[in-house]
mmCIF file of C-alpha atoms in Angstrom:
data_model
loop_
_atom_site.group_PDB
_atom_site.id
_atom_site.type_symbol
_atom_site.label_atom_id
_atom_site.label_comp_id
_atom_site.label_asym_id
_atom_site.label_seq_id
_atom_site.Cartn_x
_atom_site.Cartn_y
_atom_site.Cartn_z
ATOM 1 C CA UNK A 14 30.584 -149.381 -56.287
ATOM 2 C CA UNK A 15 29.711 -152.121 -54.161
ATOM 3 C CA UNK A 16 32.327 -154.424 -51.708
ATOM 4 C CA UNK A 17 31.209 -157.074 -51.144
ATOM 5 C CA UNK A 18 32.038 -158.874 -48.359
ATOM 6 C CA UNK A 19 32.272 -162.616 -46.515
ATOM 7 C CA UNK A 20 32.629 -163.110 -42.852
ATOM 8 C CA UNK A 21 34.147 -166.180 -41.561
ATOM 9 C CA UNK A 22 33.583 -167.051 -37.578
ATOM 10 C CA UNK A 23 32.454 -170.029 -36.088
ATOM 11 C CA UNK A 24 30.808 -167.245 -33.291
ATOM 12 C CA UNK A 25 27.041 -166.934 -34.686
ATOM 13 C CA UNK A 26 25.948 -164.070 -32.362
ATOM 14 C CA UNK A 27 29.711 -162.001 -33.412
ATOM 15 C CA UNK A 28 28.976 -162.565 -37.420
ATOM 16 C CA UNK A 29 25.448 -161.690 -37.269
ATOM 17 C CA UNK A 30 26.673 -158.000 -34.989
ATOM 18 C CA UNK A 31 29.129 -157.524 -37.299
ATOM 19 C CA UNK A 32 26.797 -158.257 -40.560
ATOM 20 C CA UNK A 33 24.528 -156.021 -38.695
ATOM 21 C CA UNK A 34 27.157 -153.166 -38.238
ATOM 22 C CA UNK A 35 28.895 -153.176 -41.907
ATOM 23 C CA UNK A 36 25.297 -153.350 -43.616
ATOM 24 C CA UNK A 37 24.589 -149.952 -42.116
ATOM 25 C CA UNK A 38 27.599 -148.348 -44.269
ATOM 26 C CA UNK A 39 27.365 -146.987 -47.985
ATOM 27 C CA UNK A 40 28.270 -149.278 -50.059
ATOM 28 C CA UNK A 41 28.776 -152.512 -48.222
ATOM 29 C CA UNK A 42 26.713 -155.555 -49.013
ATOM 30 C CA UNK A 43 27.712 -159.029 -46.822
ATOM 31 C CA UNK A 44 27.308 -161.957 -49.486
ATOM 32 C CA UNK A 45 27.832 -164.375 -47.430
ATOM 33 C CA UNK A 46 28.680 -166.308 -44.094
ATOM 34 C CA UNK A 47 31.035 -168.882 -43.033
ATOM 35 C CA UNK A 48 31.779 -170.730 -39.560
ATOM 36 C CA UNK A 49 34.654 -172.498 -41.015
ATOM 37 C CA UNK A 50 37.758 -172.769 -43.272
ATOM 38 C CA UNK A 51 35.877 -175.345 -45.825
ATOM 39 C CA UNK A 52 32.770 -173.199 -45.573
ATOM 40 C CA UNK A 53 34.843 -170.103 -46.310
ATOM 41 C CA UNK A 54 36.493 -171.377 -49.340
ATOM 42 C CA UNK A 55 33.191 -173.070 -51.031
ATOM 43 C CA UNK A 56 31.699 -169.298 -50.667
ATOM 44 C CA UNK A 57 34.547 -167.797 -52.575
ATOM 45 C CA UNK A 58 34.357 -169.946 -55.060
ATOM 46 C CA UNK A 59 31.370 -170.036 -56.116
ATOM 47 C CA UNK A 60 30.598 -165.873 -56.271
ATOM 48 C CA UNK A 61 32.533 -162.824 -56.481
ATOM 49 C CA UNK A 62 33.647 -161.258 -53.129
ATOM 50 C CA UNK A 63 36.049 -158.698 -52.832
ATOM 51 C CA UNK A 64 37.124 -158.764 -49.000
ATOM 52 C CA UNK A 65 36.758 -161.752 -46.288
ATOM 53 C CA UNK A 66 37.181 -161.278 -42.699
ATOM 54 C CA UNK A 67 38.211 -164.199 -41.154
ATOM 55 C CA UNK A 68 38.674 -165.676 -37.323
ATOM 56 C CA UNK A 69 41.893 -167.163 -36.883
ATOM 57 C CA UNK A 70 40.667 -169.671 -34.104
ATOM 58 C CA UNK A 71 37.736 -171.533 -36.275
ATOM 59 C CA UNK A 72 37.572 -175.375 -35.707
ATOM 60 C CA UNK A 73 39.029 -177.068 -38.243
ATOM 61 C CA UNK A 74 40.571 -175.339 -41.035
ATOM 62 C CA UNK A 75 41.636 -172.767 -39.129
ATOM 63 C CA UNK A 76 41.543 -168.847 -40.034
ATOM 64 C CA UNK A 77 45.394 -168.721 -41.268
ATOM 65 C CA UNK A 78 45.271 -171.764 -43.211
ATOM 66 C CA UNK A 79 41.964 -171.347 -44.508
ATOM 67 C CA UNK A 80 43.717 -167.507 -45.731
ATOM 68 C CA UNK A 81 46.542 -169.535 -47.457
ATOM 69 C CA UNK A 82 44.406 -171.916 -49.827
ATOM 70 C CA UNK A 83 42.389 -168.515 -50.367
ATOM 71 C CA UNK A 84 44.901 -166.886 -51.765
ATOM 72 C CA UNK A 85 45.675 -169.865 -54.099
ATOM 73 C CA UNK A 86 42.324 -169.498 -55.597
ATOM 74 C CA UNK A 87 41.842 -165.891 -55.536
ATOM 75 C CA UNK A 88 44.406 -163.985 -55.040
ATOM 76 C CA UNK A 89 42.768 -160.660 -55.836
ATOM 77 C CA UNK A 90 41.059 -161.047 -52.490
ATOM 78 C CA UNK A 91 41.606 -158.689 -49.772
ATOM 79 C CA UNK A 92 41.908 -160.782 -46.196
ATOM 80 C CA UNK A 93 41.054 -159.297 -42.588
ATOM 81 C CA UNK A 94 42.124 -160.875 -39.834
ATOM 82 C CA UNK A 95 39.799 -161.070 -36.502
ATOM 83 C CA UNK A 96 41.236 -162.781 -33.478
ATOM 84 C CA UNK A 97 40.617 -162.313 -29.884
ATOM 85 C CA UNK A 98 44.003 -162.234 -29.374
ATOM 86 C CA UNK A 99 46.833 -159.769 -30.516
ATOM 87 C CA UNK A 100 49.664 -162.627 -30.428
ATOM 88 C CA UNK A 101 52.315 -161.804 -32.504
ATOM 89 C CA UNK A 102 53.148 -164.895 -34.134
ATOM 90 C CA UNK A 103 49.119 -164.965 -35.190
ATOM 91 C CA UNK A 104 49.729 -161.846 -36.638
ATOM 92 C CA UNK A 105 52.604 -162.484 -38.332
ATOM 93 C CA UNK A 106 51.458 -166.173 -39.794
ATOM 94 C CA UNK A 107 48.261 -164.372 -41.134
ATOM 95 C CA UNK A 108 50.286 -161.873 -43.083
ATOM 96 C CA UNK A 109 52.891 -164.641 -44.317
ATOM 97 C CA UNK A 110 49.626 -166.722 -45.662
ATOM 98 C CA UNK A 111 48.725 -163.502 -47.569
ATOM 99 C CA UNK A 112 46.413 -161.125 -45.117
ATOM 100 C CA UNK A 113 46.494 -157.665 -45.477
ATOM 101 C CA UNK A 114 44.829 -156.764 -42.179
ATOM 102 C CA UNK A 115 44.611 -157.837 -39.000
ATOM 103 C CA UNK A 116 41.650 -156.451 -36.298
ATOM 104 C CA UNK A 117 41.296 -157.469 -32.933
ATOM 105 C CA UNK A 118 37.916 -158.439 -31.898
ATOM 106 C CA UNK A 119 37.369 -156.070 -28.980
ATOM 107 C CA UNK A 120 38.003 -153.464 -31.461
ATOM 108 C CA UNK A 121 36.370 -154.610 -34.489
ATOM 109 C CA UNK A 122 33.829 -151.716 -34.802
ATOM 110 C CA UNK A 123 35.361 -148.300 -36.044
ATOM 111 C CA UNK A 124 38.874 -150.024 -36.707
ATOM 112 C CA UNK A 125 37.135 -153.090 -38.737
ATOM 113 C CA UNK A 126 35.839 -149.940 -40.847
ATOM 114 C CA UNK A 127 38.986 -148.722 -41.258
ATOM 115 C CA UNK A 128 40.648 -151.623 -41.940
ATOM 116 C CA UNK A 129 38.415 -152.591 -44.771
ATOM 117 C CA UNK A 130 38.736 -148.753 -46.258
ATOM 118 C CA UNK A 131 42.421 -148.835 -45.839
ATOM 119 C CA UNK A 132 42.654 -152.950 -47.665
ATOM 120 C CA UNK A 133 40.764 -151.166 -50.559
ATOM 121 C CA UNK A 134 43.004 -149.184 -51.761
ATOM 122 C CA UNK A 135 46.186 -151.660 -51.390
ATOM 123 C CA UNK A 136 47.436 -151.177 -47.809
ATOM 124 C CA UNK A 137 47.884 -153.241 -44.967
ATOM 125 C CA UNK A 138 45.971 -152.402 -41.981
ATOM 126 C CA UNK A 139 47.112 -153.346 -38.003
ATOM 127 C CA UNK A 140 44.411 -152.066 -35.378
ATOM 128 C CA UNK A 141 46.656 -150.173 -32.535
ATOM 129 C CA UNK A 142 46.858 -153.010 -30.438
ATOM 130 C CA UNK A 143 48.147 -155.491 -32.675
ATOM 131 C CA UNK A 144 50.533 -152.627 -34.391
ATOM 132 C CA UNK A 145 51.895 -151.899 -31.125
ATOM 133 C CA UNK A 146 52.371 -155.765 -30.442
ATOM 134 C CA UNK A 147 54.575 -156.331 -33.675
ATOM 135 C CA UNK A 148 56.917 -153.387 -33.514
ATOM 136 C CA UNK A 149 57.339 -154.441 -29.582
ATOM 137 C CA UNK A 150 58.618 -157.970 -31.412
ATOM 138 C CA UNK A 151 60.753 -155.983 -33.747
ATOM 139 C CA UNK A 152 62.192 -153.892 -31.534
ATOM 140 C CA UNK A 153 62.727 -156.398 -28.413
ATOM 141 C CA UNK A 154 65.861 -158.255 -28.313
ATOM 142 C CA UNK A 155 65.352 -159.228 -24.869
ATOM 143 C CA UNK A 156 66.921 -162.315 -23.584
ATOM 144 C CA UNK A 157 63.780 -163.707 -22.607
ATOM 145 C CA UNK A 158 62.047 -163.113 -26.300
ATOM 146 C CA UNK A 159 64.673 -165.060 -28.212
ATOM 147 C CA UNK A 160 64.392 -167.873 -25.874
ATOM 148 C CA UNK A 161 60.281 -168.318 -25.936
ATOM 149 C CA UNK A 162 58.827 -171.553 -27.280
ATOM 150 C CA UNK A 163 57.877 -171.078 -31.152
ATOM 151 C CA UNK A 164 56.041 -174.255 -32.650
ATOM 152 C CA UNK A 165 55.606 -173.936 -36.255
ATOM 153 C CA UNK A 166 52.688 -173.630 -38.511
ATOM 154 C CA UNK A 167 52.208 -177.441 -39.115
ATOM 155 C CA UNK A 168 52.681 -177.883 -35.102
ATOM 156 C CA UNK A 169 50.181 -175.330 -34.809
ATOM 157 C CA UNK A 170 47.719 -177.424 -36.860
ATOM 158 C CA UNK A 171 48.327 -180.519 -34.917
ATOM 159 C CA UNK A 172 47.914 -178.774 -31.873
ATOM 160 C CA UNK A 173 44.600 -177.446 -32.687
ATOM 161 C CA UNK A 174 43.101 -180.709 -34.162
ATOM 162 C CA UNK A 175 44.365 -182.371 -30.694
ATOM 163 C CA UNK A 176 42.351 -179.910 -28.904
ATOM 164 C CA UNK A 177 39.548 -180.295 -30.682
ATOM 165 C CA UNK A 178 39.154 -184.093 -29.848
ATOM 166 C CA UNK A 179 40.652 -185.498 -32.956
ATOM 167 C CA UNK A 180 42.842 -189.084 -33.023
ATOM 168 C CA UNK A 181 46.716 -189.054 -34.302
ATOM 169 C CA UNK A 182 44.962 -191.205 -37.615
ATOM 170 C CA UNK A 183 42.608 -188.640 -37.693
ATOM 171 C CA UNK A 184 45.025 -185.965 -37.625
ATOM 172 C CA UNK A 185 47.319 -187.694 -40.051
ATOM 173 C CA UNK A 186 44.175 -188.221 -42.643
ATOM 174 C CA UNK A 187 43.421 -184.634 -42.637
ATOM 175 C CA UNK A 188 46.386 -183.552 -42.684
ATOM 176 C CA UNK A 189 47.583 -185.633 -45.348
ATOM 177 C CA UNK A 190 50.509 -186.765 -42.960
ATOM 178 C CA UNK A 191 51.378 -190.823 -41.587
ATOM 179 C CA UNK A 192 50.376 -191.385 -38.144
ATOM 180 C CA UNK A 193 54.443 -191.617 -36.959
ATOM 181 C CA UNK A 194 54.771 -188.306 -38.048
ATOM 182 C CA UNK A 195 51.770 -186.873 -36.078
ATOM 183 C CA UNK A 196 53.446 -188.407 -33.238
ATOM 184 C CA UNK A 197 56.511 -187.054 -33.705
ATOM 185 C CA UNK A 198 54.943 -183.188 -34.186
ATOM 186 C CA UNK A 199 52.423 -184.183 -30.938
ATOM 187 C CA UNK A 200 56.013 -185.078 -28.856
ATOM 188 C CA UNK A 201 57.599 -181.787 -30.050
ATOM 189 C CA UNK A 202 54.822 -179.374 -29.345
ATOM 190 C CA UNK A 203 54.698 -181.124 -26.122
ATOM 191 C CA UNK A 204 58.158 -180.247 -25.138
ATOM 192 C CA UNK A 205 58.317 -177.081 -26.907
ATOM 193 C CA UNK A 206 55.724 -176.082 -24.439
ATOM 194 C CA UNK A 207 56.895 -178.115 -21.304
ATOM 195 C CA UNK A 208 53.116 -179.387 -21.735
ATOM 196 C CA UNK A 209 52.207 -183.234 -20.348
ATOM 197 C CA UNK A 210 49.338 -184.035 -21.332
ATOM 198 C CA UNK A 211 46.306 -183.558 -23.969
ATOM 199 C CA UNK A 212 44.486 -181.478 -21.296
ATOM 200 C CA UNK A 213 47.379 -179.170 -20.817
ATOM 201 C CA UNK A 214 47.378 -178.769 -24.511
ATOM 202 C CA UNK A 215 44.171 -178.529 -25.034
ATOM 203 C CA UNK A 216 43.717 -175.736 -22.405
ATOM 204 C CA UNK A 217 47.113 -173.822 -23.568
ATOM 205 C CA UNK A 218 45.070 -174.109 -27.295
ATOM 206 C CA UNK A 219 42.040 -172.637 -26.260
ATOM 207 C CA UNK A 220 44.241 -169.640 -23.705
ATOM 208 C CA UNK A 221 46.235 -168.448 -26.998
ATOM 209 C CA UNK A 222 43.294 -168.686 -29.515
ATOM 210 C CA UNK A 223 44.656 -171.170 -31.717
ATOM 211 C CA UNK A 224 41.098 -172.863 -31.207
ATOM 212 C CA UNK A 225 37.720 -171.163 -29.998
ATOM 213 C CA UNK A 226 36.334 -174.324 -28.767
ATOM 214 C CA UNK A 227 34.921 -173.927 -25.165
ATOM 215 C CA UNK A 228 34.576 -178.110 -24.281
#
């Protein structure tokens, strides 16, 4: 039987390596390609797929949100997470929106194949790395964990649209929000993360992966 699959990275040269990679194995057939959240979510609609791996960092619907509205249409899907980044709180935000594996990219040849063999048959699937990462966060009680900035998921969207160049009425539009609120979410983040400016947000963004833009 046939999986077929949907990769979703705004990376051209990463989804055409992978396509390249998973093509090779029995059974496998990519049906299509997406470099965004909206791209991702027209493919699934309009064709059967059975798995999607998905970046977290893409530019504007972003991997984990892109993951929630996917499961509101078709839940029977089987999400992957790829991410440069082994973050906990990205791993644990995929899985919340409904994920049942997360890969890091520097490991996303053998344990990719794994990941999607293990998702198949109703498991969750954490590459070492990120395995290793959460049951750190599980099992640390440290003074020094409890006390780290957390910004929430919504913050975490505002954050990323900021970095990517977009306007508080911009923001607000898209995110369905008023402007005063977007304000209020932009001033929180900023303290959260003792941050002063869009720059220093914008770079902190891009260092933790919550967008892949480069400038």
């Amino acid at each position: 039987m046939t999986t077929r699959l949907v990769l979703a990275d705004d990376h051209q040269m990463f989804r055409h390596a992978l396509r390249a990679m998973l093509e090779k194995q029995p059974g496998m057939k990519i049906v299509g390609e997406a470099s965004n959240g909206d791209e991702l979510i027209d493919i699934v609609t309009h064709q059967p797929v059975d798995i999607v791996c998905v970046d977290i960092g893409m530019p504007g619907m972003n991997g984990i949100e892109a993951t929630r509205r996917l499961m509101a249409l078709r839940p029977q899907i089987k999400v992957i997470g790829l991410s440069a980044f082994s973050d906990r709180q990205f791993v644990l935000d995929l899985l919340n929106a409904g994920a049942t594996g997360y890969v890091t990219k520097a490991e996303a040849g053998e344990e990719l194949l794994r990941a999607i063999q293990t998702v198949q048959l109703g498991k969750t699937y954490l590459c070492p790395d990120v395995a290793a990462t959460v049951t750190s966060a599980l099992l640390d009680n440290s003074p020094n964990d409890i006390s780290a900035p957390r910004i929430t998921a919504r913050e975490r969207q505002v954050l990323q649209l900021i970095a990517e160049g977009h306007t508080s009425a911009r923001i607000a539009d898209r995110l369905h929000l008023a402007p005063s609120t977007v304000e209020v979410h932009r001033r929180n983040i900023m303290r959260k993360l003792d941050l002063h400016s869009v720059a220093e947000l914008t770079k902190y963004a891009i260092r933790s992966g919550i967008t892949s833009i480069t400038g």
